[in-house]
CSV table of C-alpha atoms and ligand atoms in Angstrom, one decimal:
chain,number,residue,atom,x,y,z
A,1,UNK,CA,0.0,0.0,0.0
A,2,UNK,CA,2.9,2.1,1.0
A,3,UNK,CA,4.3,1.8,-2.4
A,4,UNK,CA,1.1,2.6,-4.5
A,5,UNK,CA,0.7,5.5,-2.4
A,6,UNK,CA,4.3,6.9,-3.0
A,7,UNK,CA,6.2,5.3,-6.1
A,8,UNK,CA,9.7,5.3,-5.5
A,9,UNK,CA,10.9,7.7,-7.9
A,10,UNK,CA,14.4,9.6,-7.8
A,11,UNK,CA,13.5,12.9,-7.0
A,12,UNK,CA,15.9,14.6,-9.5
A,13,UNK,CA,15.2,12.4,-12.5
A,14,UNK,CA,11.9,11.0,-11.7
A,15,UNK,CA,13.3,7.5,-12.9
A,16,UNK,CA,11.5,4.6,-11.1
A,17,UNK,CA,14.5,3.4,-8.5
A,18,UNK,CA,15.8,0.0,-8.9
A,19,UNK,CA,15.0,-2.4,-5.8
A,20,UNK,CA,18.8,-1.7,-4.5
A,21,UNK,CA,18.2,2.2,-4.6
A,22,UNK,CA,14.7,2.5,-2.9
A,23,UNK,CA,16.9,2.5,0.6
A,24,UNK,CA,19.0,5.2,-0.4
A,25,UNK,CA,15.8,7.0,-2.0
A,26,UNK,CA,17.7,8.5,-5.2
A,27,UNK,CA,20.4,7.3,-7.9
A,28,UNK,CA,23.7,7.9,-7.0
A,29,UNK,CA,24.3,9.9,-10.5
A,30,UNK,CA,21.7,12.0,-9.7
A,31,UNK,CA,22.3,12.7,-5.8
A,32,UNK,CA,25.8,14.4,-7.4
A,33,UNK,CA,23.5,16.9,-9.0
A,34,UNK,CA,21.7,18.7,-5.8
A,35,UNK,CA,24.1,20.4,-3.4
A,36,UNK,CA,23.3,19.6,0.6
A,37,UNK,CA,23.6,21.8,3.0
A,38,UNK,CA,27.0,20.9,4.8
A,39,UNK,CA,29.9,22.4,6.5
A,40,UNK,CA,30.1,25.9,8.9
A,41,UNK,CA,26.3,27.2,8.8
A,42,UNK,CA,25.4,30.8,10.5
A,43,UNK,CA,23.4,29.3,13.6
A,44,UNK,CA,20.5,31.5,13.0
A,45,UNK,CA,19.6,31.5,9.3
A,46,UNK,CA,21.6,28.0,8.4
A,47,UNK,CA,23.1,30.0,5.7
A,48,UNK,CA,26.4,28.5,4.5
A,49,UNK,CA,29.2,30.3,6.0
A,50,UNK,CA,32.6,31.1,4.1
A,51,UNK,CA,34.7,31.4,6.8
A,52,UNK,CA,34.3,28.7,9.6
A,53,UNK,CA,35.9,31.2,12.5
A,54,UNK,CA,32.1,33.0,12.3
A,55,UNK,CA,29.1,32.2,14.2
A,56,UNK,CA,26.7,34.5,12.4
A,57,UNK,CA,26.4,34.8,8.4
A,58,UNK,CA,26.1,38.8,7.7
A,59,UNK,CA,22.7,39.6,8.0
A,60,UNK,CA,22.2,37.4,11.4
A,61,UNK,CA,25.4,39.1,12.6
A,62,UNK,CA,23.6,42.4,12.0
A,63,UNK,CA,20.6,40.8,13.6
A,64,UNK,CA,22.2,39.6,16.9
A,65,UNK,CA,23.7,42.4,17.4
A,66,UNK,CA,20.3,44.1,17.7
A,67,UNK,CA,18.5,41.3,19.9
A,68,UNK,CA,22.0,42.3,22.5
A,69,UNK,CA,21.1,46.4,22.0
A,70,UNK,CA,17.6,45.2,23.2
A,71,UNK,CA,18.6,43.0,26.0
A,72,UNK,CA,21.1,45.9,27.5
A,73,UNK,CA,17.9,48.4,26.6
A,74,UNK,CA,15.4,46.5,29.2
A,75,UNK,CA,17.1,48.9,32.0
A,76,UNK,CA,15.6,52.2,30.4
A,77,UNK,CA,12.1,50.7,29.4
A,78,UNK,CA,10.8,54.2,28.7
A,79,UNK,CA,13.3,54.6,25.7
A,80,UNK,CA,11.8,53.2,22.6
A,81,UNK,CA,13.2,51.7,19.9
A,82,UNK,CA,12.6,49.5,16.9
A,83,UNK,CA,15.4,47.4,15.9
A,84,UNK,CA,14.6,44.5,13.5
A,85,UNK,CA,14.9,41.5,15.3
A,86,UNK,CA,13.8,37.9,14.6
A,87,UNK,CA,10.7,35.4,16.2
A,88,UNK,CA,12.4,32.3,14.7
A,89,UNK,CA,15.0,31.0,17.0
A,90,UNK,CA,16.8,29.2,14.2
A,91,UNK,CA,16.4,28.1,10.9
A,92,UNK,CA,17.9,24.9,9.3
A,93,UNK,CA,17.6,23.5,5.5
A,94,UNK,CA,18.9,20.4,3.3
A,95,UNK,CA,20.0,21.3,0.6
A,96,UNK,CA,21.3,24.6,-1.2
A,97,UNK,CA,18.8,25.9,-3.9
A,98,UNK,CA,20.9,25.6,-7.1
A,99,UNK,CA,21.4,23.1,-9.7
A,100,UNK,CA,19.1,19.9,-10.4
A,101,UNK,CA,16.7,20.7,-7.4
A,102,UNK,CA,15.3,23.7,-8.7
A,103,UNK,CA,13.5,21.4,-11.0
A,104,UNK,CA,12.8,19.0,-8.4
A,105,UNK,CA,11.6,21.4,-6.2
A,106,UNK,CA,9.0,22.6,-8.9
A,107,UNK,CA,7.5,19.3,-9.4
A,108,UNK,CA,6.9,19.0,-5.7
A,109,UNK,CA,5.3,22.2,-6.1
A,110,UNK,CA,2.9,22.3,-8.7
A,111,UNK,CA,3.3,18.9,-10.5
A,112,UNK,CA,1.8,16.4,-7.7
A,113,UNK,CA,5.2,15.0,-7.0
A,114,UNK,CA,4.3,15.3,-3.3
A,115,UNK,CA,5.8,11.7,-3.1
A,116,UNK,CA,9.6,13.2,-2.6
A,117,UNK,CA,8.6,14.4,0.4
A,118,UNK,CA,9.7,11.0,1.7
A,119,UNK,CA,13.1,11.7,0.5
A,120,UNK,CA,13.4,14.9,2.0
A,121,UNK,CA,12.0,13.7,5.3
A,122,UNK,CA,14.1,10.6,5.9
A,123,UNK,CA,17.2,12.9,4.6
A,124,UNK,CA,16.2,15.5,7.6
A,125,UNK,CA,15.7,12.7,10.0
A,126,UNK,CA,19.7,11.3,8.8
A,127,UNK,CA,21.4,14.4,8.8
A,128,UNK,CA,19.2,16.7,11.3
A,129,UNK,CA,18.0,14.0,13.3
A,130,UNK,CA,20.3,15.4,16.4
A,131,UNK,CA,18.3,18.8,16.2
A,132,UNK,CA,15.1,17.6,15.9
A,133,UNK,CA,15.6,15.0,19.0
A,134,UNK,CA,15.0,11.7,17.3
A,135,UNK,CA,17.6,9.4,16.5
A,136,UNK,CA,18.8,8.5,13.5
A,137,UNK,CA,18.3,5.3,11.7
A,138,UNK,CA,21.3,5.3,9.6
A,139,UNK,CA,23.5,7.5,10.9
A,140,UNK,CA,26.7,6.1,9.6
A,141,UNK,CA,25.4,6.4,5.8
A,142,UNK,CA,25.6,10.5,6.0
A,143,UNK,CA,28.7,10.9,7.1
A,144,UNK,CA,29.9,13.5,4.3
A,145,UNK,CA,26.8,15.3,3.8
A,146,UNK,CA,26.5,15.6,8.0
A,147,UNK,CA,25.6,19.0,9.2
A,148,UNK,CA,27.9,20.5,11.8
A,149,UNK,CA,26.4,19.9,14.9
A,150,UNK,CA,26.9,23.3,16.4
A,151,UNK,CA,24.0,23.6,18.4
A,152,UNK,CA,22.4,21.4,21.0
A,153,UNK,CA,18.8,19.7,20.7
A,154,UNK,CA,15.8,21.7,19.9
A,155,UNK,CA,13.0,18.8,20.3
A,156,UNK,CA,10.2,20.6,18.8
A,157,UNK,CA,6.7,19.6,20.2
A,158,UNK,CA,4.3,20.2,17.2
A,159,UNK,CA,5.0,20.3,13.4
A,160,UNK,CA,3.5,23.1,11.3
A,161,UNK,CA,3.7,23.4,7.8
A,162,UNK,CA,3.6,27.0,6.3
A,163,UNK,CA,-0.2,26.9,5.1
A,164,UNK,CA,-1.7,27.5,1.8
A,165,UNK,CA,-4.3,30.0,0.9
A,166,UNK,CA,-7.5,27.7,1.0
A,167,UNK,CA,-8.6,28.2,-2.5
A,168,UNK,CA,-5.1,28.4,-4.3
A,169,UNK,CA,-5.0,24.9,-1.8
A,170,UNK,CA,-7.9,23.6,-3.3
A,171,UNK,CA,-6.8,24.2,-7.3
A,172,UNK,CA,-3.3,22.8,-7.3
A,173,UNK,CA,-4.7,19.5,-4.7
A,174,UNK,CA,-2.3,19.8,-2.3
A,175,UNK,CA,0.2,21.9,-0.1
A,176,UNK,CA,3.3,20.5,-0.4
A,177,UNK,CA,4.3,22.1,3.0
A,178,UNK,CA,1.8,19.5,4.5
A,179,UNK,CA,3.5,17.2,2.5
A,180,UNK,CA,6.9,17.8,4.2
A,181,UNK,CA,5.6,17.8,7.8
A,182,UNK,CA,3.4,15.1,6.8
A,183,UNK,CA,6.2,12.4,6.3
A,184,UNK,CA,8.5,14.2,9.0
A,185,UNK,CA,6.1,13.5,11.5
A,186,UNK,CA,5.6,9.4,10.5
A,187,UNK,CA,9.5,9.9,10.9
A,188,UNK,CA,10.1,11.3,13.8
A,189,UNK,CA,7.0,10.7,15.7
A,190,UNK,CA,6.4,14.6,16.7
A,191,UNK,CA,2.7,15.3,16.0
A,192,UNK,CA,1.6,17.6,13.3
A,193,UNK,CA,-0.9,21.1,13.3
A,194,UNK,CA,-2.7,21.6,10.0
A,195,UNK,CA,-5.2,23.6,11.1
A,196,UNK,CA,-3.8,25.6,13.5
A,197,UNK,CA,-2.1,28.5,11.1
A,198,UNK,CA,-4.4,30.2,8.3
A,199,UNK,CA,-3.6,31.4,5.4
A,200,UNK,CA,-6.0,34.7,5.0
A,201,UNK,CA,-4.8,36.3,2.3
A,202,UNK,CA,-3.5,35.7,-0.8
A,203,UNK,CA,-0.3,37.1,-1.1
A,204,UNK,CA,2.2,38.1,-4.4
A,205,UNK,CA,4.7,35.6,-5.5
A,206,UNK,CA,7.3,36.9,-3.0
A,207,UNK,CA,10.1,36.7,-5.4
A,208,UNK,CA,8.7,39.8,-7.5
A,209,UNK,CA,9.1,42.2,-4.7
A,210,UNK,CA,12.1,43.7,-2.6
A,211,UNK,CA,12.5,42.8,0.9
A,212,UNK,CA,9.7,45.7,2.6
A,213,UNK,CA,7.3,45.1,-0.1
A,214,UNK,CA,7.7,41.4,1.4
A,215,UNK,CA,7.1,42.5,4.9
A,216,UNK,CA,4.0,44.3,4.2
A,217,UNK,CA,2.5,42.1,1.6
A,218,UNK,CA,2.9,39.0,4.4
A,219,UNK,CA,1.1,41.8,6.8
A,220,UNK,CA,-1.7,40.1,8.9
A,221,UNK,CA,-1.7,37.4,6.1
A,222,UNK,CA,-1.7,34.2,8.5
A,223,UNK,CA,-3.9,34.1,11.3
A,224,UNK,CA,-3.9,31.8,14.5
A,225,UNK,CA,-7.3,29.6,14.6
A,226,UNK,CA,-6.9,29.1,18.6
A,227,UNK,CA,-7.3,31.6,21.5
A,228,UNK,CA,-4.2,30.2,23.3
A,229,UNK,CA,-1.7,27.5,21.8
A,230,UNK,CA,-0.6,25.3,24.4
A,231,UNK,CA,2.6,24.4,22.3
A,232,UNK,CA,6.3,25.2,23.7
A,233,UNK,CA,8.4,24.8,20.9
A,234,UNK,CA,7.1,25.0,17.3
A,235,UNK,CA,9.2,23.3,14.3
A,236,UNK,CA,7.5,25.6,10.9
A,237,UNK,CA,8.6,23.5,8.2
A,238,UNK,CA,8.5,24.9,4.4
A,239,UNK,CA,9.8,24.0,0.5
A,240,UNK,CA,12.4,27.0,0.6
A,241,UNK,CA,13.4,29.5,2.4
A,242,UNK,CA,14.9,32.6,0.6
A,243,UNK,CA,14.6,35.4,2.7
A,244,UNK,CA,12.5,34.1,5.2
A,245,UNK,CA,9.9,36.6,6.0
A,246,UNK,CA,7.0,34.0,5.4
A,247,UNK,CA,8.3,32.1,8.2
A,248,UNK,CA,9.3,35.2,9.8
A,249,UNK,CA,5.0,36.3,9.6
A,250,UNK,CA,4.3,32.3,10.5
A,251,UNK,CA,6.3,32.9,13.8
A,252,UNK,CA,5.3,36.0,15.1
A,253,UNK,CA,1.7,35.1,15.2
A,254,UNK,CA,2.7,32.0,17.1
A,255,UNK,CA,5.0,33.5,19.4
A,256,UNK,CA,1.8,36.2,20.3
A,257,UNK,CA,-0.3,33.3,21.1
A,258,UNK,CA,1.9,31.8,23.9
A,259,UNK,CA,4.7,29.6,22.1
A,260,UNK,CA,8.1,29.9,23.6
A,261,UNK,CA,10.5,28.8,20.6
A,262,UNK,CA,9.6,28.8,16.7
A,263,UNK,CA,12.1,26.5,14.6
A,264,UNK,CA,12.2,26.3,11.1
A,265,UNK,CA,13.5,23.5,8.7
A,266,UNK,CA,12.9,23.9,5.0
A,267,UNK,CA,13.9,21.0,1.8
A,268,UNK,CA,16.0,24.2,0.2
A,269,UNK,CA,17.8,27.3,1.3
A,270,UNK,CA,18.1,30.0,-1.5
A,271,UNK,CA,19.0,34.0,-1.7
A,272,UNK,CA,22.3,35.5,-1.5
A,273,UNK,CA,24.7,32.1,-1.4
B,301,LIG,ZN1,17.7,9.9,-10.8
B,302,LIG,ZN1,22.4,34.0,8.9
């Protein structure tokens, strides 16, 4: 049943796998065309840092360094100031968003390839299994495209997948967001929140505007469905994350409605790298 529902395809080539591949979940040629994410990442955005002595890619740096003005700036409460800061506490991806899995990631998109979300969540179980809190099963067949462990644990409680504006939902079938936290959460065994985000407005592909017009167009565009949300520690998983102010609008509303930590894993990381 397992199989009719998801037919092992490689998710670059869309080849049917041969019995020995369906473990490994791709062809070997084609796992040398998508780039993981690997190596010194900025511990906030999970950007890929050049120089391993940093902590912080240039924007978080920028970022941090704010968050620290506004810690010191608690003594003098009546002095105002808006500093842009971040709700997410840390974002993590799989792999970079250049070559083959541009392609890959369209068909998961808009071509019902939802199936490759099993790829994507056994490969963030392997490599990100330490940060989510579960083990890994295979831990020993990731060694070269293992993330730097370089922070502890976050063991989200609740998976929630960036939703979809209902009717845009109900034309292309599917939101391949749900997808993601979908197969994650058979993984891992962390529950999943469909319902608990809304998508209220329909909002611009992001891509055609600069970084305010982002902000503003993402503007009371999701909308928590519950009075209080008993949650502690959210895990927002996405397709991509460019500049990350729809997870950005995702978290705020959570972090108004009571939840202490937002997380954020996306299948691709793209923008300035
Ligand atoms: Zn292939
Ligand atoms: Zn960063």
């Amino acid at each position: 049943m397992a199989s009719l529902l998801f037919p092992t395809r490689c998710p670059v080539c869309d080849d049917i796998l041969e019995p020995e591949e369906i473990e490994k979940g791709i062809h070997l040629v084609c796992e040398s065309k998508i780039y993981p994410v690997q190596g010194a990442v900025c511990m906030h955005c999970g950007k890929p840092l050049a120089s391993t002595s940093k902590e912080f890619c240039f924007d978080c740096s920028r970022l941090q360094r704010n968050i620290e003005q506004l810690k010191s700036q608690t003594a003098y409460p009546n002095q105002k100031i808006k500093l842009h800061t971040s709700s997410v506490t840390q974002v993590k991806s799989l792999y970079l968003y250049r070559g083959a899995i541009k392609h890959t990631m369209y068909k998961f998109k808009y071509s019902n390839k939802r199936e490759y979300a099993r790829f994507f969540a056994k490969q963030a179980v392997e490599r990100l299994g330490w940060w989510l809190g579960v083990e890994s099963p295979q831990p020993q067949s990731f060694q070269s495209t293992k993330i730097s462990p370089q922070h502890t644990s976050v063991r989200p409680d609740i998976i929630i997948p960036v939703p979809m504006y209902e009717p845009k939902k109900r034309t292309r079938g599917y939101n391949q967001a749900e997808s993601f936290a979908e197969e994650l959460s058979r993984l891992t065994g962390i529950p999943v929140d469909k319902k608990l985000v809304k998508r209220v407005k329909d909002t611009t592909p992001q891509k055609s505007l600069n970084p305010e017009e982002r902000k503003n167009n993402l503007k009371s565009a999701f909308q928590i469905q519950k009075n209080s949300v008993q949650y502690s520690h959210a895990l927002v998983v996405d397709d991509i994350y460019t500049t990350g102010s729809t997870a950005e609008a995702v978290a705020q509303e959570l972090i108004k409605k009571g939840v202490r930590q937002v997380y954020v894993l996306t299948v691709c990381i793209g923008g300035d790298i």
